[in-house]
Structure formats: C-alpha cells, structure tokens
Amino acid sequence: MSKRHVTATVNGDPVEFLSDPGTTLLDALRDGLGLTGSKEGCGSGDCGACSVIVDGRLVCACLMLAAEAEGRRIETIEGMARDGALHPLQQKFLEHAALQCGFCTPGLLVAAKALLDANPDPTESETRYWLAGNLCRCTGYDKVVRAVMDAAADLRQARA
Amino acid sequence: MPHVVTACSTCRQFTDGLAEFDVEADTVRRMIQALDRRFPGLGDHIDRRMAIAVDGEIFQDAGAVALTPASEVYLIPRIGGG
Amino acid sequence: MSDVIDRPPARAGLKVIGTRPVRPDGADKVTGRAAFGADFALPGMLVGKVKRSPHAHARILSIDTRRARALAGVKAIVTAADFPDLASEEYEAGEGAANLRDLSQNCMARGKALYDGHAVAAVAATSAAVADAALSLITVDYEVLPHVIDVEAAMAPGAPLLHAHLFTQGLEETPQAPSNIAARNELTRGDLAEGFAAADVVLEGRYVTAAVHQGYIEPHACVAAFASDGQSQVWSSSQGQFMVRTFCAKLLGLNASDIRVTPSEIGGGFGGKTTVYLEPLALALSRQAGAPVKMVMTRDEVFRATGPTSGAVVTVKLGATSDGRITAAEVELKYQAGAFPGSPVVPGSMTALACYDVPNFRITGWDVVTNSPKVAAYRAPGAPISAFAVESAMDELALKLGIDPIALREKNAVRDGVKAAYGPTFRNIGYVETLEAIRDHPHYQAPLGRNQGRGFAVGFWFNIGGESSAAVHVGEDGSATVVTGNPDVGGSRASMAMMAAEVLGLPVEKVRPIVADTASIGFSMLTGGSRTTFATGMAVTQAAQKIVADLKRRAASIWDVPVENVDWLDGAAVCLDPAKAGLPPLTLAGLAARSAKTGGPITAEVSLTAQGAGPGFAAHLCDVEVDPETGHVTILRYTAAQDVGRAIHPAYVEGQIQGGVAQGIGWALNEEYVFDAEGRMENAGFLDYRMPVASDLPMIEAILIEVANPRHPFGAKGVGEAPIVPPLAAVANAVRRAIDVRMTELPLSPPKVRAAIDAR
C-alpha cells in the first residue's frame, strides 16, 4: 500500500502528512498530527464528535478521507481559542455549565461556530436543528442551546 | 431482644421461610454470628449480599453498630447504582 | 428558566456552596486538551482488536490462530485459554458483588459464545490494518445452538439453555433441573388477599420495556503496559480505577498491588463503565507481546458487547378504595440479565413501590439469562422499568377514580417516619415537596391544544454512600489541591473544590481538584450510585477540616496562645485571646509560607465509609403532542422537580436532571435493541439506535427542592439517578391522555402509536 503525501492548512498552520488510501481525516488529525481534540464516537457520521470545518463547511472528519484534505483549510477545536483567549462560545459553554463529561463538547463547539458563522441570529429552533447532528448524552441539550444563543447575542453586540 | 426482619426471599432460603426472628446480640457483628449459628450459611449470605438497616437507617459498614433489646434490624438486598 | 442569569445568592453563612463557578476542568474540555480514554499513547504501542462471535448462541469447537500468528506485524493473540479458568466466586468491587467466573467469561468466551458480539479472541499488532487482517485469519469452528432473547421465552420450559450449571435461587424448593431463571426475589408485607378484599377498585396491567443502551458517546478505551518485572500499568476510561485494578488482578491471577490504574477523563458512563471489558484483554496481550497495547471499541462493539440494561415484562395489580387509598399492590417483574445472571431486578423490585405507603404488597422479581449482552448498570438500575409499570398503573387508577394524578400520589405518599417498602424508615425526605412544586407550577394549569396530553409520574432512587478517600494539600503559595479517587463524569471536581474552598475559606479558583491513580490515593468505590458528591464530598470536607485544625494550631503556636483562642474566619486565623487583642489575622497563604517552621508540610487525608445517604425523589410533568397521521410524539414541555438535599453547584445539579430526563425520553419514545431471527443486533449504530438529538427536545425545566440531608456536612443528597426514573411513565401517561389509549409497550415509536390510534 503506497502512502499519499498530503499538504493542508490546519488552524492556520501548514501541515504535511502521509496517509494510507483508507485513512480518514479524523485518524490523520488524531494519530498523525496529534490533534486529539476531535473525538471518535461512532466512525459513521452519526454523533458529530469529530466535527471540523473544511473550507468553511461543517463536516464529520470520520467521513472524509485524509487524502481529500489536500490543499484545504481545516479548522478544529484546537484552533478555536485565539491568542490565549477563549472564543465566546467556549466561554459561554463554561458559564452556562453546558458540558458534563465533555466528550461531545469539541464537536458541539465546532458545529456551533459553523452555525454562528452562517447565521448570527439563530432562533432556538434553528439552533436545535443545526446541532441535531451532534449527540450529547449528558446534558439534555438545554444548557448547550442556551450557551450557543447567549454567545450569538454577545457576538452580535460586539459587532454592532 | 433485637428483632430481625427480612422481606427478601433469598434470606428466607436459609431460615426455612421464616421472615422474622429475635436474636440475642448487642452489636450487628454478633447478631450476624448468632444468625449464622442458627441458620448455617446465612451469615455469609448477609456479608456478601445484604445491607443492614438498624432502626430505620441503612448502614454500609454495620458491624460495630450497637443493638439494644428494642432494636429492629432489617436485612435488605445491597444497593449499587449506575 | 433564567437561572444562569440571576445567580441566586449563596445560602446564609455559605460563600461558595450554592454558587455557580466555572468548573476547574472546564477550559481543558472546551479547548480539546482534556485527554479521554482513546487520547493516550505510549511509545512502541501496539493496536489491540477483538474477534467477536457472529452467533447469538454457539458452542466453540475450536479456534485456530496459526495463520494469524504467522502474519507479519502480529505480536500477540489471546483466547480464553490464556486466562485462568476461574471458579464461581462472588467478589465485591464494581457494582456490588460480581461473579468472577461470569465476568471472565464475559470478557472472553470459554466453551460457548452466548451472544452476538461475544469476544472469542483478541490480537495485538503493529497497526490497525494488520490487527484487522489478523482477526480475519483466525478461524473459529462453531456449532450454532438455538438461542433465546425474549425474557418470557427464556423462562418457558424447553427454552434453549444458556448455562447447564444455573439452578434458580430463591425458590421454596431447590429446583432439580437447570434453567435460564437465575433467581427469584420476593418482597412482601401484610396480607395481600385482605388488601384486595378491602379495595373498591382493582386494576391490572402488563407493561413491556425494550433493552436500551447507556449510550455514552465515548467508546470504551484503554492502554495497558505489562512490564517484565510483573509491574503493570493501565490507563483507561472507567467509572472506577480501583474497580479496574481489582477485576484485572482477579481475571489474570495477578496481585492488585502490581497493577497501577490511571483514570483518563471519562466520556460518559451512566453505569455502563462500572465493569471491565477491554482492560484484562489488553493486559494479557501486552504480557504476551512485551509492549504496550491500546484497545478502543467501535460503536458497533459498544452496542453489541457492552451495557445495555434489561428488556422487561412487568405486571401490576393495584387495589384501592374509591377515595384513592391503595389497599394492596402485586407486582411481578421479569428482567433480562443478558448472558450471565445479574439483571437489576432486585433494585427494580425495591424501588417499585418506594414512593407509596402501601399496607399489603407482594413484589416478585425474576432474573433471567438470555442470549444478549450481559446487562450493565444503567442510571438508577432497574428503577425506570418498574416505575414505568407502576406509574402507568397509578395514572390508570387516577383516571378510573376521577382523581387528580398528583392528589392520588399525595394521598398515598411516603413521608418521614413511614417504613419504606424495601425496609428502612424514611427520614428527612422531600417527596411531598416535589409533588407540591409541580402542582403549584404554572405548567400544571397551562392550556393544552388538540392532540396534546399532559402526563405526570414520580420516581425514587436510594442513593448510596460507601468507601471514599480524599486528600487536601496546601501549597506554599496559599492554594490547595484536592485529590480524590473518583472519576469525574459530570462535573464532580467542581463540587469537590467548592466544598474544600468553603471549609478553607479560599476562593474556589485557589482550589485545584484532581482525580488520582490507584497508587496515589486511598481506596475509593467507583463513581456510581449518585455517591460521589455525598460520600467523597464528605471525605473532602473532613480533610479540609483537618487542615483548618492544623492551621489553627500553627497560628496558636506563632501567637503563643491556647488553640481554643484561635478561630478560622474567611481563610485566616483570627486571634480571640483578650491579652493579644489587635493582632492581624494570619491568612492561609501566610501560614503556608511559614509551614517549614511550624510543623512541616500542611496536608491531610481522610478515608471513610460514608453512612446516611439521603434518598432522591422526583416528580415530573410532561406535555406531548401526537401527530395522528404519523404517530410521531413531540415533547412540548417538560418540568422536573427533585429533592436534592442541597445543591452544591446548582447548574450541574440541573444538568443531571435535564440529562436524565433526556435519556428517559429516549427510552420512552425511540430507543430499543432490535434483533434479527438469528439473534444478531440489527441496529448497532447511532443512525438506527435513535437517541434524542437537540431538535427532539424542548428546554427542560429543573426545580431544585432542598430538604437538607443532616448526615452530610452541607446537606447534599445524590442527584444523578432519580431523574431518569419518572420520564418513561410521564411520557406514556401524556400520550395516554392525548390519544385516549393506554400504551403499555415501549418504545412508543411512531408505527406503534399510529397502530394504537387506528385501533381506538
């Protein structure tokens, strides 16, 4: 099996890695690049714990081949806090106690960021449907939805 | 004499179906020893499988709990959780 | 619920307890730094994988590993032959007593495979691809046997027999032949016939629930490293590192003291991580390979080989007077145990009538082995199932008598001084208060629309105490570290830090809590039974109190006054000695800086067995709308009241309630194990095993009732389990009132609801 050489941008930094044809982007991030913040909960795109943003689009890293990352811009949970400051979503998750075990949290945060990038003023219903691809078994989603909507409000105010 | 009650059928296997009995003992540990002498095997069963409530309160580590002649001791299945 | 915005003031005299600080492990968890089971790696680590039975019941005639062993990159292969053939022995370590033979054979099939997914061999190789290739080169010769999964079918005479050695325990007469019925358990009180004779109405019902999985998002994962000197280490995601150590030692014939287990962050457990699956295999593989081995389950493996809780059949017969007083209750519970004995039918029986003061009852529980994965504890094990039956029956009784469902519960409610159906006498319980909270809530009077219904149900969980250890170390900068032995699944480190901060008088940010490995803290029972904040919190509080006593002694020595003349106030020693009036207080930081000259390091450890856990009562109200075209049930509104003793960190207490409700709703509406004709699970993935997603649920309002537990230093009661008990019936009762049909079989999936509407 010959390995493929892949060049991409992850959280703003150029990366290179070798991947087998069957290696997923998630495996490349976790095992190849040591970015273990993206989690594998199912390996079939059903739980969203491996959510990353590829060229502005929310994807499950377990459903994308590493080779497909060639030339792409990838954002993971590790790139969400900038210059030592938490992203407002991260801050609101903490303030609202929107996490318990925290395993689904990176995926939820990345998905929520993609939501707010696309829709800065989501309704509760829009938030719930956008996050429907991210399973959380601990929280019942109540505080998660509140945190996302609160962060959206803060971000709107900051922009105004 | 302390009064012992068990509503649980696994204990009654050792007691010929008896659900209530009086035992002469001044601590739970001595009570278990006395029960085992009377109903061989029950002491071990209590140690492994049962929790003990004395006068209404469940004790996880009941051995040293003192008993009075008026004490009521309940043998109940041990409880875990999720 | 604007709870996060209006932060309620702390209780009088308390500065930290009852506030909502950011959790100490929070930043790691929102940035992806927190290391869970699969995130750990060692140099030279191999990949371990498991070969699993494709048959629900089969004799293993032979296992040929020769071709797999010959594959380049394969470093170890183990089967049951590589583990001691243990005798039947009950051993206390995980969730109560586990039978070591059964546990060993569940980790690795010996002689027979007892369910689809049962492990038959494991390999360690240099890569996942090589390990997968090796699995396919292992040849297992099976003789497929008839299987049985349905609980009543398994109890029937002539059913396929799982274990030739299994003779029913708890019968009046010892049975002459083996069967799948592991045990009968009975709880009785009063005279049943007399009780039913005194009744004006008698109701009977039969209720069925499906097997459901805990559904933690993190699959089981571990790394094991067996060293040539016999010392080994395990890093794993579990609810108890000491449990992992004990079981690994027993299953491999090692000394527990030769195994050091370090807990990783745990991505949910709900009871499902209170036992071992991978750790003994990884250790055995590592011993054979001479290298560390990492094992991570796939989601398919998690569904097929771990968890779930029982599918069950429960019959309920209730007798009551026309004014609603229950005179007699007869409950029979049949629970699937999976491949080995040990369903939660005993706690299911003990909780069945725990909310009610019933003079005459008989509760009979049957523990039945079936060709499905061995059940594991799941949040309030057994209680949601019996509550679904009893609370559905109570709703029917309310309808039949024309009595308000909350009033009916109130009329029969247990109160302080009442002897619980399972034995002890209730004290300091807040059950009636939860009923009143729902009755008086605007939700209870809110108007309902077409095809909508409102359901009410209650629930109970014991909560436990048990063995816990905690240490508090004061740093030279005046900060403190709190060390416990309990994995933090839902934010318990925040509670531990808050309790220590309260006693020490420090800001909570100055207290760093950690969860230590088995060599670094005294023994602690696993995290489960809603015990950690209660029991380990008690150990933390006592350790912090020892620190305060030590600090007061040091201050007294510095000031040269009797220690009785030193008080501890707001994190500083205050001199009360009239002869030395005006001395400035000595702060914790000041004393810490002088520790070398006042007695050395400032540290305290407490190990205890916590007694006096207070039980949890919950009352839930649920509104649904049923789509008559599709049978789809939408949850419109949900309000849950619970007696929590005292909330240490109210936001995480609310979170426990909201999460438990969501799991209960999934159990009620969607979740179930589906098996094909060969006994293979058909829906072993999150697409087909449908857990609630964000768009399935409304906000869930949590009402915290605080009837303090006087046996805990801050009044805490366990909170994690009670919230999953009422939702099954709360949802079913709401559907009953929306469509005017009593549905008695979970899940209330759209096809079933549609059929019930059509048959109306």
Tab-separated table of C-alpha atoms in Angstrom, chain A residues 80-87 90:
chain	number	residue	atom	x	y	z
A	80	MET	CA	-10.892	27.931	18.333
A	81	ALA	CA	-9.231	29.843	21.170
A	82	ARG	CA	-7.034	32.581	19.741
A	83	ASP	CA	-4.004	34.196	21.375
A	84	GLY	CA	-4.773	32.523	24.668
A	85	ALA	CA	-8.351	33.858	24.766
A	86	LEU	CA	-11.315	31.525	24.623
A	87	HIS	CA	-13.824	32.000	21.817
A	90	GLN	CA	-16.194	28.360	24.688
